[in-house]
Each structure stands twice: as structure tokens, then as C-alpha cells.
Backbone atoms as SQL, in Angstrom:
CREATE TABLE atoms (id INTEGER PRIMARY KEY, chain TEXT, resi INTEGER, resn TEXT, atom TEXT, x REAL, y REAL, z REAL);
INSERT INTO atoms VALUES
  (1, 'A', 1, 'MET', 'N', -14.677, 52.930, 11.712),
  (2, 'A', 1, 'MET', 'CA', -13.543, 53.726, 12.121),
  (3, 'A', 1, 'MET', 'C', -13.005, 53.150, 13.423),
  (4, 'A', 2, 'LYS', 'N', -11.709, 52.789, 13.417),
  (5, 'A', 2, 'LYS', 'CA', -11.106, 52.267, 14.631),
  (6, 'A', 2, 'LYS', 'C', -9.612, 52.561, 14.641),
  (7, 'A', 3, 'LEU', 'N', -9.071, 52.594, 15.819),
  (8, 'A', 3, 'LEU', 'CA', -7.640, 52.782, 16.001),
  (9, 'A', 3, 'LEU', 'C', -6.920, 51.535, 15.520),
  (10, 'A', 4, 'VAL', 'N', -5.863, 51.732, 14.735),
  (11, 'A', 4, 'VAL', 'CA', -5.056, 50.610, 14.240),
  (12, 'A', 4, 'VAL', 'C', -3.589, 50.869, 14.557),
  (13, 'A', 5, 'ARG', 'N', -2.798, 49.838, 14.432),
  (14, 'A', 5, 'ARG', 'CA', -1.355, 49.985, 14.638),
  (15, 'A', 5, 'ARG', 'C', -0.776, 50.973, 13.626),
  (16, 'A', 6, 'ASP', 'N', 0.320, 51.614, 13.993),
  (17, 'A', 6, 'ASP', 'CA', 0.896, 52.727, 13.234),
  (18, 'A', 6, 'ASP', 'C', 1.240, 52.403, 11.779),
  (19, 'A', 7, 'TYR', 'N', 1.661, 51.178, 11.500),
  (20, 'A', 7, 'TYR', 'CA', 2.113, 50.852, 10.140),
  (21, 'A', 7, 'TYR', 'C', 1.018, 50.263, 9.255),
  (22, 'A', 8, 'ILE', 'N', -0.200, 50.136, 9.755),
  (23, 'A', 8, 'ILE', 'CA', -1.266, 49.500, 8.985),
  (24, 'A', 8, 'ILE', 'C', -1.547, 50.217, 7.658),
  (25, 'A', 9, 'PRO', 'N', -1.658, 51.555, 7.611),
  (26, 'A', 9, 'PRO', 'CA', -1.874, 52.187, 6.296),
  (27, 'A', 9, 'PRO', 'C', -0.765, 51.852, 5.299),
  (28, 'A', 10, 'GLN', 'N', 0.479, 51.881, 5.744),
  (29, 'A', 10, 'GLN', 'CA', 1.609, 51.561, 4.868),
  (30, 'A', 10, 'GLN', 'C', 1.508, 50.122, 4.372),
  (31, 'A', 11, 'ILE', 'N', 1.149, 49.201, 5.238),
  (32, 'A', 11, 'ILE', 'CA', 1.012, 47.788, 4.861),
  (33, 'A', 11, 'ILE', 'C', -0.094, 47.628, 3.821),
  (34, 'A', 12, 'ILE', 'N', -1.192, 48.346, 3.994),
  (35, 'A', 12, 'ILE', 'CA', -2.297, 48.294, 3.026),
  (36, 'A', 12, 'ILE', 'C', -1.844, 48.829, 1.679),
  (37, 'A', 13, 'TYR', 'N', -1.134, 49.963, 1.664),
  (38, 'A', 13, 'TYR', 'CA', -0.641, 50.536, 0.411),
  (39, 'A', 13, 'TYR', 'C', 0.333, 49.586, -0.286),
  (40, 'A', 14, 'GLU', 'N', 1.202, 48.947, 0.481),
  (41, 'A', 14, 'GLU', 'CA', 2.171, 48.009, -0.099),
  (42, 'A', 14, 'GLU', 'C', 1.502, 46.770, -0.678),
  (43, 'A', 15, 'ASP', 'N', 0.271, 46.518, -0.250),
  (44, 'A', 15, 'ASP', 'CA', -0.512, 45.399, -0.777),
  (45, 'A', 15, 'ASP', 'C', -1.374, 45.857, -1.967),
  (46, 'A', 16, 'ASN', 'N', -1.010, 47.012, -2.540),
  (47, 'A', 16, 'ASN', 'CA', -1.713, 47.585, -3.689),
  (48, 'A', 16, 'ASN', 'C', -3.199, 47.826, -3.432),
  (49, 'A', 17, 'ARG', 'N', -3.512, 48.194, -2.196),
  (50, 'A', 17, 'ARG', 'CA', -4.872, 48.580, -1.834),
  (51, 'A', 17, 'ARG', 'C', -4.833, 50.017, -1.340),
  (52, 'A', 18, 'ASP', 'N', -5.984, 50.597, -1.179),
  (53, 'A', 18, 'ASP', 'CA', -6.059, 51.990, -0.743),
  (54, 'A', 18, 'ASP', 'C', -6.815, 52.055, 0.580),
  (55, 'A', 19, 'CYS', 'N', -6.590, 53.096, 1.321),
  (56, 'A', 19, 'CYS', 'CA', -7.314, 53.301, 2.579),
  (57, 'A', 19, 'CYS', 'C', -7.343, 54.796, 2.881),
  (58, 'A', 20, 'ARG', 'N', -8.244, 55.168, 3.728),
  (59, 'A', 20, 'ARG', 'CA', -8.328, 56.543, 4.217),
  (60, 'A', 20, 'ARG', 'C', -8.061, 56.495, 5.711),
  (61, 'A', 21, 'TRP', 'N', -7.284, 57.459, 6.193),
  (62, 'A', 21, 'TRP', 'CA', -6.952, 57.491, 7.616),
  (63, 'A', 21, 'TRP', 'C', -6.618, 58.918, 8.019),
  (64, 'A', 22, 'TYR', 'N', -6.599, 59.135, 9.321),
  (65, 'A', 22, 'TYR', 'CA', -6.154, 60.417, 9.851),
  (66, 'A', 22, 'TYR', 'C', -5.445, 60.168, 11.180),
  (67, 'A', 23, 'LYS', 'N', -4.685, 61.133, 11.593),
  (68, 'A', 23, 'LYS', 'CA', -3.962, 61.049, 12.851),
  (69, 'A', 23, 'LYS', 'C', -4.722, 61.820, 13.928),
  (70, 'A', 24, 'ILE', 'N', -4.932, 61.190, 15.063),
  (71, 'A', 24, 'ILE', 'CA', -5.609, 61.824, 16.181),
  (72, 'A', 24, 'ILE', 'C', -4.794, 63.027, 16.641),
  (73, 'A', 25, 'GLU', 'N', -5.480, 64.132, 16.925),
  (74, 'A', 25, 'GLU', 'CA', -4.775, 65.358, 17.268),
  (75, 'A', 25, 'GLU', 'C', -4.850, 65.750, 18.735),
  (76, 'A', 26, 'THR', 'N', -5.811, 65.196, 19.487),
  (77, 'A', 26, 'THR', 'CA', -5.926, 65.604, 20.885),
  (78, 'A', 26, 'THR', 'C', -5.687, 64.409, 21.807),
  (79, 'A', 27, 'LYS', 'N', -5.155, 64.712, 22.965),
  (80, 'A', 27, 'LYS', 'CA', -4.901, 63.685, 23.967),
  (81, 'A', 27, 'LYS', 'C', -6.199, 63.004, 24.405),
  (82, 'A', 28, 'ASP', 'N', -7.239, 63.787, 24.632),
  (83, 'A', 28, 'ASP', 'CA', -8.517, 63.215, 25.065),
  (84, 'A', 28, 'ASP', 'C', -9.086, 62.254, 24.036),
  (85, 'A', 29, 'GLN', 'N', -9.015, 62.643, 22.779),
  (86, 'A', 29, 'GLN', 'CA', -9.520, 61.765, 21.720),
  (87, 'A', 29, 'GLN', 'C', -8.666, 60.496, 21.629),
  (88, 'A', 30, 'HIS', 'N', -7.361, 60.643, 21.760),
  (89, 'A', 30, 'HIS', 'CA', -6.459, 59.491, 21.707),
  (90, 'A', 30, 'HIS', 'C', -6.777, 58.519, 22.845),
  (91, 'A', 31, 'ILE', 'N', -6.965, 59.048, 24.034),
  (92, 'A', 31, 'ILE', 'CA', -7.300, 58.201, 25.186),
  (93, 'A', 31, 'ILE', 'C', -8.629, 57.489, 24.951),
  (94, 'A', 32, 'ALA', 'N', -9.611, 58.187, 24.407),
  (95, 'A', 32, 'ALA', 'CA', -10.919, 57.567, 24.139),
  (96, 'A', 32, 'ALA', 'C', -10.772, 56.409, 23.157),
  (97, 'A', 33, 'PHE', 'N', -10.001, 56.610, 22.092),
  (98, 'A', 33, 'PHE', 'CA', -9.780, 55.535, 21.125),
  (99, 'A', 33, 'PHE', 'C', -8.999, 54.379, 21.744),
  (100, 'A', 34, 'LEU', 'N', -8.020, 54.689, 22.596),
  (101, 'A', 34, 'LEU', 'CA', -7.249, 53.623, 23.253),
  (102, 'A', 34, 'LEU', 'C', -8.122, 52.812, 24.205),
  (103, 'A', 35, 'LYS', 'N', -9.025, 53.469, 24.920),
  (104, 'A', 35, 'LYS', 'CA', -9.950, 52.747, 25.809),
  (105, 'A', 35, 'LYS', 'C', -10.812, 51.785, 25.005),
  (106, 'A', 36, 'GLU', 'N', -11.337, 52.278, 23.893),
  (107, 'A', 36, 'GLU', 'CA', -12.162, 51.444, 23.024),
  (108, 'A', 36, 'GLU', 'C', -11.346, 50.267, 22.475),
  (109, 'A', 37, 'LYS', 'N', -10.114, 50.548, 22.079),
  (110, 'A', 37, 'LYS', 'CA', -9.243, 49.502, 21.527),
  (111, 'A', 37, 'LYS', 'C', -8.909, 48.470, 22.592),
  (112, 'A', 38, 'MET', 'N', -8.673, 48.903, 23.823),
  (113, 'A', 38, 'MET', 'CA', -8.357, 47.958, 24.895),
  (114, 'A', 38, 'MET', 'C', -9.526, 47.022, 25.141),
  (115, 'A', 39, 'ALA', 'N', -10.751, 47.546, 25.132),
  (116, 'A', 39, 'ALA', 'CA', -11.929, 46.696, 25.314),
  (117, 'A', 39, 'ALA', 'C', -12.020, 45.673, 24.178),
  (118, 'A', 40, 'GLU', 'N', -11.769, 46.117, 22.962),
  (119, 'A', 40, 'GLU', 'CA', -11.782, 45.219, 21.799),
  (120, 'A', 40, 'GLU', 'C', -10.728, 44.128, 21.947),
  (121, 'A', 41, 'GLU', 'N', -9.523, 44.527, 22.314),
  (122, 'A', 41, 'GLU', 'CA', -8.434, 43.551, 22.441),
  (123, 'A', 41, 'GLU', 'C', -8.682, 42.584, 23.600),
  (124, 'A', 42, 'LEU', 'N', -9.253, 43.071, 24.687),
  (125, 'A', 42, 'LEU', 'CA', -9.589, 42.197, 25.808),
  (126, 'A', 42, 'LEU', 'C', -10.619, 41.154, 25.385),
  (127, 'A', 43, 'ASP', 'N', -11.647, 41.577, 24.669),
  (128, 'A', 43, 'ASP', 'CA', -12.653, 40.640, 24.166),
  (129, 'A', 43, 'ASP', 'C', -12.007, 39.574, 23.276),
  (130, 'A', 44, 'GLU', 'N', -11.095, 40.005, 22.411),
  (131, 'A', 44, 'GLU', 'CA', -10.419, 39.060, 21.523),
  (132, 'A', 44, 'GLU', 'C', -9.547, 38.092, 22.316),
  (133, 'A', 45, 'PHE', 'N', -8.885, 38.576, 23.355),
  (134, 'A', 45, 'PHE', 'CA', -8.051, 37.706, 24.186),
  (135, 'A', 45, 'PHE', 'C', -8.906, 36.691, 24.936),
  (136, 'A', 46, 'ILE', 'N', -10.044, 37.129, 25.455),
  (137, 'A', 46, 'ILE', 'CA', -10.937, 36.210, 26.174),
  (138, 'A', 46, 'ILE', 'C', -11.439, 35.122, 25.231),
  (139, 'A', 47, 'ALA', 'N', -11.752, 35.495, 24.004),
  (140, 'A', 47, 'ALA', 'CA', -12.229, 34.525, 23.018),
  (141, 'A', 47, 'ALA', 'C', -11.121, 33.582, 22.561),
  (142, 'A', 48, 'ASP', 'N', -9.893, 34.080, 22.513),
  (143, 'A', 48, 'ASP', 'CA', -8.753, 33.286, 22.031),
  (144, 'A', 48, 'ASP', 'C', -7.508, 33.658, 22.825),
  (145, 'A', 49, 'PRO', 'N', -7.366, 33.121, 24.045),
  (146, 'A', 49, 'PRO', 'CA', -6.203, 33.494, 24.867),
  (147, 'A', 49, 'PRO', 'C', -4.897, 32.953, 24.271),
  (148, 'A', 50, 'CYS', 'N', -4.161, 33.840, 23.622),
  (149, 'A', 50, 'CYS', 'CA', -2.899, 33.453, 22.988),
  (150, 'A', 50, 'CYS', 'C', -1.928, 34.628, 23.057),
  (151, 'A', 51, 'GLU', 'N', -0.694, 34.369, 22.674),
  (152, 'A', 51, 'GLU', 'CA', 0.346, 35.395, 22.747),
  (153, 'A', 51, 'GLU', 'C', 0.027, 36.600, 21.866),
  (154, 'A', 52, 'ASP', 'N', -0.507, 36.364, 20.669),
  (155, 'A', 52, 'ASP', 'CA', -0.797, 37.482, 19.766),
  (156, 'A', 52, 'ASP', 'C', -1.836, 38.433, 20.354),
  (157, 'A', 53, 'GLU', 'N', -2.887, 37.875, 20.917),
  (158, 'A', 53, 'GLU', 'CA', -3.927, 38.731, 21.501),
  (159, 'A', 53, 'GLU', 'C', -3.401, 39.432, 22.756),
  (160, 'A', 54, 'ALA', 'N', -2.587, 38.738, 23.552),
  (161, 'A', 54, 'ALA', 'CA', -1.971, 39.362, 24.728),
  (162, 'A', 54, 'ALA', 'C', -1.041, 40.497, 24.299),
  (163, 'A', 55, 'ALA', 'N', -0.307, 40.288, 23.207),
  (164, 'A', 55, 'ALA', 'CA', 0.602, 41.322, 22.697),
  (165, 'A', 55, 'ALA', 'C', -0.166, 42.569, 22.264),
  (166, 'A', 56, 'ASP', 'N', -1.351, 42.365, 21.670),
  (167, 'A', 56, 'ASP', 'CA', -2.156, 43.517, 21.266),
  (168, 'A', 56, 'ASP', 'C', -2.608, 44.320, 22.489),
  (169, 'A', 57, 'MET', 'N', -3.072, 43.623, 23.531),
  (170, 'A', 57, 'MET', 'CA', -3.468, 44.322, 24.760),
  (171, 'A', 57, 'MET', 'C', -2.275, 45.052, 25.362),
  (172, 'A', 58, 'PHE', 'N', -1.136, 44.399, 25.387),
  (173, 'A', 58, 'PHE', 'CA', 0.073, 44.978, 25.965),
  (174, 'A', 58, 'PHE', 'C', 0.469, 46.252, 25.220),
  (175, 'A', 59, 'GLU', 'N', 0.376, 46.228, 23.900),
  (176, 'A', 59, 'GLU', 'CA', 0.740, 47.404, 23.102),
  (177, 'A', 59, 'GLU', 'C', -0.198, 48.577, 23.385),
  (178, 'A', 60, 'VAL', 'N', -1.492, 48.301, 23.541),
  (179, 'A', 60, 'VAL', 'CA', -2.443, 49.359, 23.886),
  (180, 'A', 60, 'VAL', 'C', -2.131, 49.895, 25.283),
  (181, 'A', 61, 'PHE', 'N', -1.827, 48.991, 26.204),
  (182, 'A', 61, 'PHE', 'CA', -1.451, 49.379, 27.565),
  (183, 'A', 61, 'PHE', 'C', -0.231, 50.301, 27.548),
  (184, 'A', 62, 'LEU', 'N', 0.780, 49.944, 26.776),
  (185, 'A', 62, 'LEU', 'CA', 1.980, 50.787, 26.678),
  (186, 'A', 62, 'LEU', 'C', 1.654, 52.169, 26.118),
  (187, 'A', 63, 'ALA', 'N', 0.761, 52.223, 25.141),
  (188, 'A', 63, 'ALA', 'CA', 0.362, 53.515, 24.571),
  (189, 'A', 63, 'ALA', 'C', -0.368, 54.361, 25.622),
  (190, 'A', 64, 'LEU', 'N', -1.233, 53.722, 26.422),
  (191, 'A', 64, 'LEU', 'CA', -1.924, 54.452, 27.487),
  (192, 'A', 64, 'LEU', 'C', -0.945, 54.983, 28.523),
  (193, 'A', 65, 'LEU', 'N', 0.061, 54.196, 28.858),
  (194, 'A', 65, 'LEU', 'CA', 1.080, 54.676, 29.791),
  (195, 'A', 65, 'LEU', 'C', 1.804, 55.886, 29.219),
  (196, 'A', 66, 'LYS', 'N', 2.229, 55.781, 27.955),
  (197, 'A', 66, 'LYS', 'CA', 2.992, 56.859, 27.338),
  (198, 'A', 66, 'LYS', 'C', 2.192, 58.152, 27.274),
  (199, 'A', 67, 'ILE', 'N', 0.943, 58.057, 26.853),
  (200, 'A', 67, 'ILE', 'CA', 0.126, 59.273, 26.701),
  (201, 'A', 67, 'ILE', 'C', -0.169, 59.920, 28.053),
  (202, 'A', 68, 'ASN', 'N', -0.092, 59.138, 29.133),
  (203, 'A', 68, 'ASN', 'CA', -0.317, 59.673, 30.482),
  (204, 'A', 68, 'ASN', 'C', 0.985, 59.909, 31.246),
  (205, 'A', 69, 'ASP', 'N', 2.111, 59.861, 30.546),
  (206, 'A', 69, 'ASP', 'CA', 3.433, 60.101, 31.139),
  (207, 'A', 69, 'ASP', 'C', 3.694, 59.218, 32.363),
  (208, 'A', 70, 'ILE', 'N', 3.368, 57.938, 32.217),
  (209, 'A', 70, 'ILE', 'CA', 3.613, 56.961, 33.280),
  (210, 'A', 70, 'ILE', 'C', 4.681, 55.994, 32.795),
  (211, 'A', 71, 'SER', 'N', 5.680, 55.792, 33.604),
  (212, 'A', 71, 'SER', 'CA', 6.787, 54.908, 33.263),
  (213, 'A', 71, 'SER', 'C', 6.388, 53.440, 33.444),
  (214, 'A', 72, 'PHE', 'N', 6.684, 52.623, 32.445),
  (215, 'A', 72, 'PHE', 'CA', 6.415, 51.190, 32.548),
  (216, 'A', 72, 'PHE', 'C', 7.147, 50.598, 33.746),
  (217, 'A', 73, 'GLU', 'N', 8.372, 51.024, 33.948),
  (218, 'A', 73, 'GLU', 'CA', 9.169, 50.518, 35.073),
  (219, 'A', 73, 'GLU', 'C', 8.508, 50.860, 36.405),
  (220, 'A', 74, 'ASP', 'N', 7.944, 52.058, 36.510),
  (221, 'A', 74, 'ASP', 'CA', 7.247, 52.452, 37.736),
  (222, 'A', 74, 'ASP', 'C', 6.001, 51.593, 37.958),
  (223, 'A', 75, 'VAL', 'N', 5.317, 51.245, 36.878),
  (224, 'A', 75, 'VAL', 'CA', 4.138, 50.378, 36.989),
  (225, 'A', 75, 'VAL', 'C', 4.555, 48.995, 37.472),
  (226, 'A', 76, 'VAL', 'N', 5.632, 48.470, 36.912),
  (227, 'A', 76, 'VAL', 'CA', 6.126, 47.158, 37.334),
  (228, 'A', 76, 'VAL', 'C', 6.503, 47.194, 38.815),
  (229, 'A', 77, 'ASP', 'N', 7.180, 48.246, 39.233),
  (230, 'A', 77, 'ASP', 'CA', 7.555, 48.381, 40.647),
  (231, 'A', 77, 'ASP', 'C', 6.316, 48.445, 41.541),
  (232, 'A', 78, 'ALA', 'N', 5.330, 49.259, 41.164),
  (233, 'A', 78, 'ALA', 'CA', 4.106, 49.384, 41.959),
  (234, 'A', 78, 'ALA', 'C', 3.363, 48.059, 42.020),
  (235, 'A', 79, 'SER', 'N', 3.356, 47.343, 40.902),
  (236, 'A', 79, 'SER', 'CA', 2.700, 46.036, 40.860),
  (237, 'A', 79, 'SER', 'C', 3.375, 45.057, 41.813),
  (238, 'A', 80, 'TYR', 'N', 4.692, 45.076, 41.825),
  (239, 'A', 80, 'TYR', 'CA', 5.457, 44.189, 42.701),
  (240, 'A', 80, 'TYR', 'C', 5.143, 44.485, 44.169),
  (241, 'A', 81, 'VAL', 'N', 5.129, 45.759, 44.525),
  (242, 'A', 81, 'VAL', 'CA', 4.837, 46.154, 45.908),
  (243, 'A', 81, 'VAL', 'C', 3.418, 45.722, 46.287),
  (244, 'A', 82, 'LYS', 'N', 2.442, 45.996, 45.418),
  (245, 'A', 82, 'LYS', 'CA', 1.055, 45.612, 45.713),
  (246, 'A', 82, 'LYS', 'C', 0.921, 44.096, 45.849),
  (247, 'A', 83, 'LYS', 'N', 1.622, 43.368, 45.000),
  (248, 'A', 83, 'LYS', 'CA', 1.547, 41.901, 45.072),
  (249, 'A', 83, 'LYS', 'C', 2.141, 41.401, 46.378),
  (250, 'A', 84, 'LEU', 'N', 3.255, 41.979, 46.807),
  (251, 'A', 84, 'LEU', 'CA', 3.861, 41.580, 48.080),
  (252, 'A', 84, 'LEU', 'C', 2.941, 41.887, 49.255),
  (253, 'A', 85, 'GLU', 'N', 2.286, 43.061, 49.213),
  (254, 'A', 85, 'GLU', 'CA', 1.446, 43.493, 50.330),
  (255, 'A', 85, 'GLU', 'C', 0.051, 42.884, 50.330),
  (256, 'A', 86, 'ARG', 'N', -0.525, 42.666, 49.133),
  (257, 'A', 86, 'ARG', 'CA', -1.930, 42.247, 49.039),
  (258, 'A', 86, 'ARG', 'C', -2.138, 40.965, 48.245),
  (259, 'A', 87, 'GLY', 'N', -1.088, 40.481, 47.599),
  (260, 'A', 87, 'GLY', 'CA', -1.212, 39.299, 46.759),
  (261, 'A', 87, 'GLY', 'C', -1.568, 39.677, 45.331),
  (262, 'A', 88, 'GLY', 'N', -1.679, 38.631, 44.508),
  (263, 'A', 88, 'GLY', 'CA', -2.055, 38.845, 43.105),
  (264, 'A', 88, 'GLY', 'C', -3.500, 38.422, 42.892),
  (265, 'A', 89, 'PHE', 'N', -3.790, 37.951, 41.690),
  (266, 'A', 89, 'PHE', 'CA', -5.138, 37.504, 41.352),
  (267, 'A', 89, 'PHE', 'C', -5.147, 36.056, 40.876),
  (268, 'A', 90, 'GLU', 'N', -4.079, 35.340, 41.142),
  (269, 'A', 90, 'GLU', 'CA', -3.926, 33.978, 40.639),
  (270, 'A', 90, 'GLU', 'C', -4.833, 32.953, 41.322),
  (271, 'A', 91, 'GLU', 'N', -5.180, 33.164, 42.583),
  (272, 'A', 91, 'GLU', 'CA', -5.914, 32.170, 43.363),
  (273, 'A', 91, 'GLU', 'C', -7.423, 32.184, 43.125),
  (274, 'A', 92, 'GLY', 'N', -7.934, 33.229, 42.517),
  (275, 'A', 92, 'GLY', 'CA', -9.373, 33.301, 42.243),
  (276, 'A', 92, 'GLY', 'C', -10.219, 33.574, 43.471),
  (277, 'A', 93, 'ILE', 'N', -9.744, 34.399, 44.359),
  (278, 'A', 93, 'ILE', 'CA', -10.472, 34.741, 45.585),
  (279, 'A', 93, 'ILE', 'C', -11.599, 35.729, 45.246),
  (280, 'A', 94, 'VAL', 'N', -12.822, 35.408, 45.671),
  (281, 'A', 94, 'VAL', 'CA', -13.983, 36.279, 45.457),
  (282, 'A', 94, 'VAL', 'C', -14.516, 36.680, 46.835),
  (283, 'A', 95, 'LEU', 'N', -14.527, 37.974, 47.108),
  (284, 'A', 95, 'LEU', 'CA', -15.029, 38.503, 48.374),
  (285, 'A', 95, 'LEU', 'C', -16.540, 38.617, 48.296),
  (286, 'A', 96, 'THR', 'N', -17.247, 38.027, 49.251),
  (287, 'A', 96, 'THR', 'CA', -18.702, 38.073, 49.222),
  (288, 'A', 96, 'THR', 'C', -19.291, 39.025, 50.257),
  (289, 'A', 97, 'LYS', 'N', -18.544, 39.271, 51.344),
  (290, 'A', 97, 'LYS', 'CA', -19.086, 40.151, 52.383),
  (291, 'A', 97, 'LYS', 'C', -17.975, 40.542, 53.327),
  (292, 'A', 98, 'VAL', 'N', -18.049, 41.752, 53.856),
  (293, 'A', 98, 'VAL', 'CA', -17.157, 42.217, 54.898),
  (294, 'A', 98, 'VAL', 'C', -18.019, 42.627, 56.071),
  (295, 'A', 99, 'VAL', 'N', -17.728, 42.064, 57.279),
  (296, 'A', 99, 'VAL', 'CA', -18.544, 42.380, 58.456),
  (297, 'A', 99, 'VAL', 'C', -17.711, 43.004, 59.543);
């Protein structure tokens, strides 16, 4: 049992196959499935860093934003501000100690 994209049951039926599915009814359950799906998609991206795997992570991310009533535009703005103030993660800086 795993969370799949919205049209997957329809695609399976159109391929003359059958499947069983249900729609998640609670926000908490939906978030739990999205967290699990994000971990799965991240693992797949690490194993095969490509546009398709990145797109899957991005789609899960968008669903998490929507279910938590967070605007994508607001996230982009916050990211820009944080990057200006603190930098990004491109340089590979690892903090070993603060004295």
C-alpha cells in the first residue's frame, strides 16, 4: 500500500488491468503518506539523479504545501531571503564545532 499519483488507477484501468484503491480522508493520514512518499522519492533521486525523479519529489513537496495551506510563492520568497542572509548549500560547508 502506497500513495500514488492521482491518475494511476485510471491509467491501470485503461491498460485493461484492475486495482483496488481508496482516497485518504484525514489530513493527518495524508501528511503521513506524503512524508513516506517524499522519503521514497528522495531515495530514488539519490540513486538516479534525473529530472523525472526530481519532478516526483517536487510534486510531493507541492502537495505538502497545499495540505498545510502554504503558498509556493511564499516559500520561494522565504528561500530567497534566507539565501541572501545565510547562503545556500552549494559550497558543501560542514560545521564541525562552534566555540
